[in-house]
Amino acid sequence: MSERASRDAPWGEPSYVDALNPGHDDGTQAMNPHVDLPELRVVVGLNGPDTQGWNLAIASRERPLDEWGELVPLAELNDAGDQLAPVLFDDGRQILFRSGDDLYWARRPGTNDAFEPPQPLEEVNVPDARENDPYLSPDGSILFFSSERSGGTDIYEAHRIAP
């Protein structure tokens, strides 16, 4: 974690976030952290002896300046493949992530509820290409992601069309 006084100020020295690093002693790794806008939940990709490849996990806290709680696997979203690059939005009630080579979306009624079964983002997923690294604009109208559909890795955007 690194902080700065303002957008124009330089970043401070990064500090190790103990609660979000389960430890390398048993071979566990964490990557792709994403903190939701209220700064009360963080999702990561987790890989270690207790996971099935890369799995998603979440930690929370009561207030933005509090320490993070323990990482808890999002078992309802994890399967035998790799789940990575999670993005929480809608106050933690929705999530985008990569599973295998495709992007998925899931929602839950409340922040303490389990996520419903994930659905592929069929509008952006392309057969025989890996879609990765989703990022949603703050207003939720633009999805940015990387894709290997051109033979290399490129950045794409998709706009949500209002019903």
Short mmCIF file of C-alpha atoms in Angstrom, two decimals:
data_model
loop_
_atom_site.label_atom_id
_atom_site.label_comp_id
_atom_site.label_asym_id
_atom_site.label_seq_id
_atom_site.Cartn_x
_atom_site.Cartn_y
_atom_site.Cartn_z
CA MET A 1 0.00 0.00 0.00
CA SER A 2 1.21 3.49 -0.79
CA GLU A 3 -0.45 6.83 -0.09
CA ARG A 4 -0.05 10.43 -1.24
CA ALA A 5 -1.28 13.75 0.13
CA SER A 6 -2.97 14.82 -3.12
CA ARG A 7 -3.19 13.88 -6.79
CA ASP A 8 -0.26 16.17 -7.51
CA ALA A 9 1.92 14.84 -4.68
CA PRO A 10 4.37 11.96 -5.14
CA TRP A 11 3.49 8.51 -3.82
CA GLY A 12 4.89 7.60 -0.42
CA GLU A 13 7.03 4.57 0.33
CA PRO A 14 4.95 1.39 -0.09
CA SER A 15 4.15 -0.61 3.04
CA TYR A 16 3.46 -4.32 3.37
CA VAL A 17 -0.21 -5.13 4.12
CA ASP A 18 0.10 -8.13 6.41
CA ALA A 19 -3.59 -9.14 6.40
CA LEU A 20 -3.68 -9.34 2.58
CA ASN A 21 -0.56 -11.49 2.32
CA PRO A 22 -1.35 -14.93 3.72
CA GLY A 23 2.33 -15.84 3.77
CA HIS A 24 4.84 -17.47 1.54
CA ASP A 25 5.89 -20.12 4.08
CA ASP A 26 3.27 -22.55 2.76
CA GLY A 27 3.58 -21.34 -0.85
CA THR A 28 0.47 -19.11 -0.85
CA GLN A 29 0.47 -16.08 -3.14
CA ALA A 30 -1.96 -13.16 -3.52
CA MET A 31 -2.30 -10.85 -6.53
CA ASN A 32 -4.66 -8.58 -8.50
CA PRO A 33 -6.06 -6.68 -5.46
CA HIS A 34 -9.06 -4.46 -6.03
CA VAL A 35 -10.53 -2.21 -3.34
CA ASP A 36 -14.15 -1.13 -3.77
CA LEU A 37 -15.04 2.58 -3.74
CA PRO A 38 -16.20 2.77 -0.11
CA GLU A 39 -12.78 1.17 0.68
CA LEU A 40 -14.45 -1.40 2.93
CA ARG A 41 -13.82 -4.56 0.86
CA VAL A 42 -10.86 -5.86 -1.12
CA VAL A 43 -10.85 -8.86 -3.47
CA VAL A 44 -7.72 -10.72 -4.58
CA GLY A 45 -6.60 -13.75 -6.52
CA LEU A 46 -5.17 -16.34 -4.12
CA ASN A 47 -3.04 -19.38 -5.00
CA GLY A 48 -1.70 -21.93 -2.56
CA PRO A 49 -2.05 -25.40 -1.10
CA ASP A 50 -5.66 -24.72 -0.01
CA THR A 51 -6.83 -23.47 -3.44
CA GLN A 52 -7.70 -25.11 -6.77
CA GLY A 53 -5.30 -23.00 -8.85
CA TRP A 54 -6.03 -19.28 -8.53
CA ASN A 55 -9.17 -18.58 -6.49
CA LEU A 56 -10.93 -15.39 -5.45
CA ALA A 57 -10.91 -14.24 -1.82
CA ILE A 58 -12.33 -11.18 -0.04
CA ALA A 59 -11.43 -9.23 3.08
CA SER A 60 -13.40 -6.44 4.71
CA ARG A 61 -13.21 -3.79 7.39
CA GLU A 62 -15.67 -1.50 9.20
CA ARG A 63 -14.08 1.86 8.28
CA PRO A 64 -11.53 2.88 5.61
CA LEU A 65 -8.75 3.49 8.16
CA ASP A 66 -9.25 0.17 9.99
CA GLU A 67 -7.00 -2.84 9.43
CA TRP A 68 -8.22 -5.45 6.92
CA GLY A 69 -9.86 -8.60 8.24
CA GLU A 70 -8.87 -12.10 7.19
CA LEU A 71 -9.07 -13.12 3.53
CA VAL A 72 -12.08 -15.42 3.03
CA PRO A 73 -12.43 -17.55 -0.13
CA LEU A 74 -15.40 -16.73 -2.37
CA ALA A 75 -16.20 -20.44 -2.67
CA GLU A 76 -19.37 -19.86 -4.71
CA LEU A 77 -17.26 -18.26 -7.49
CA ASN A 78 -14.26 -20.57 -7.42
CA ASP A 79 -13.90 -23.76 -9.44
CA ALA A 80 -11.08 -26.01 -10.62
CA GLY A 81 -9.89 -23.37 -13.13
CA ASP A 82 -8.16 -20.09 -12.41
CA GLN A 83 -10.20 -17.12 -11.18
CA LEU A 84 -8.29 -13.83 -11.23
CA ALA A 85 -8.48 -10.07 -11.78
CA PRO A 86 -11.58 -9.38 -9.63
CA VAL A 87 -13.32 -5.99 -9.62
CA LEU A 88 -15.98 -5.18 -7.02
CA PHE A 89 -18.62 -2.54 -7.73
CA ASP A 90 -22.12 -1.47 -6.66
CA ASP A 91 -20.99 -1.19 -3.02
CA GLY A 92 -19.63 -4.77 -3.08
CA ARG A 93 -22.84 -6.33 -4.42
CA GLN A 94 -21.43 -7.11 -7.90
CA ILE A 95 -18.14 -8.51 -9.15
CA LEU A 96 -16.37 -8.93 -12.49
CA PHE A 97 -13.51 -11.41 -12.85
CA ARG A 98 -11.68 -13.74 -15.21
CA SER A 99 -12.32 -17.46 -15.01
CA GLY A 100 -10.36 -19.60 -17.44
CA ASP A 101 -10.17 -17.52 -20.63
CA ASP A 102 -13.42 -15.55 -20.19
CA LEU A 103 -14.83 -12.67 -18.17
CA TYR A 104 -17.67 -13.36 -15.75
CA TRP A 105 -20.08 -11.29 -13.68
CA ALA A 106 -21.93 -12.17 -10.49
CA ARG A 107 -24.13 -10.32 -8.03
CA ARG A 108 -25.47 -10.75 -4.53
CA PRO A 109 -28.43 -9.18 -2.74
CA GLY A 110 -26.31 -7.72 0.08
CA THR A 111 -22.67 -7.45 1.05
CA ASN A 112 -22.98 -10.24 3.63
CA ASP A 113 -24.72 -12.63 1.20
CA ALA A 114 -23.12 -15.20 -1.09
CA PHE A 115 -22.79 -14.33 -4.77
CA GLU A 116 -25.28 -15.88 -7.18
CA PRO A 117 -23.85 -18.24 -9.83
CA PRO A 118 -21.50 -16.31 -12.14
CA GLN A 119 -22.57 -15.56 -15.70
CA PRO A 120 -20.19 -15.16 -18.66
CA LEU A 121 -20.02 -11.73 -20.30
CA GLU A 122 -21.07 -13.18 -23.64
CA GLU A 123 -21.05 -9.74 -25.30
CA VAL A 124 -17.27 -9.39 -24.85
CA ASN A 125 -15.94 -12.96 -24.64
CA VAL A 126 -14.52 -14.34 -27.89
CA PRO A 127 -13.90 -18.07 -28.51
CA ASP A 128 -10.22 -19.07 -28.62
CA ALA A 129 -9.05 -15.80 -27.01
CA ARG A 130 -8.25 -14.94 -23.41
CA GLU A 131 -10.12 -11.95 -21.99
CA ASN A 132 -8.51 -10.54 -18.86
CA ASP A 133 -8.10 -7.65 -16.42
CA PRO A 134 -11.61 -6.16 -16.37
CA TYR A 135 -11.98 -2.63 -15.08
CA LEU A 136 -15.31 -0.81 -14.80
CA SER A 137 -15.60 2.98 -15.00
CA PRO A 138 -16.86 4.58 -11.76
CA ASP A 139 -20.34 5.13 -13.21
CA GLY A 140 -20.49 1.51 -14.48
CA SER A 141 -21.05 2.46 -18.10
CA ILE A 142 -17.68 1.49 -19.62
CA LEU A 143 -15.86 -1.83 -19.29
CA PHE A 144 -12.15 -1.86 -20.10
CA PHE A 145 -10.39 -5.22 -20.48
CA SER A 146 -7.45 -6.84 -22.18
CA SER A 147 -7.89 -9.49 -24.87
CA GLU A 148 -5.68 -11.75 -26.95
CA ARG A 149 -8.19 -11.83 -29.84
CA SER A 150 -5.77 -10.06 -32.20
CA GLY A 151 -2.96 -12.54 -31.58
CA GLY A 152 -1.31 -10.21 -29.05
CA THR A 153 -2.64 -8.64 -25.87
CA ASP A 154 -4.55 -5.42 -26.50
CA ILE A 155 -6.89 -3.14 -24.54
CA TYR A 156 -10.59 -3.01 -25.46
CA GLU A 157 -13.57 -1.10 -24.17
CA ALA A 158 -17.26 -1.91 -24.21
CA HIS A 159 -20.07 0.54 -23.44
CA ARG A 160 -23.16 -0.47 -21.57
CA ILE A 161 -26.31 0.37 -23.45
CA ALA A 162 -29.14 1.49 -21.20
CA PRO A 163 -32.34 -0.58 -21.53
#
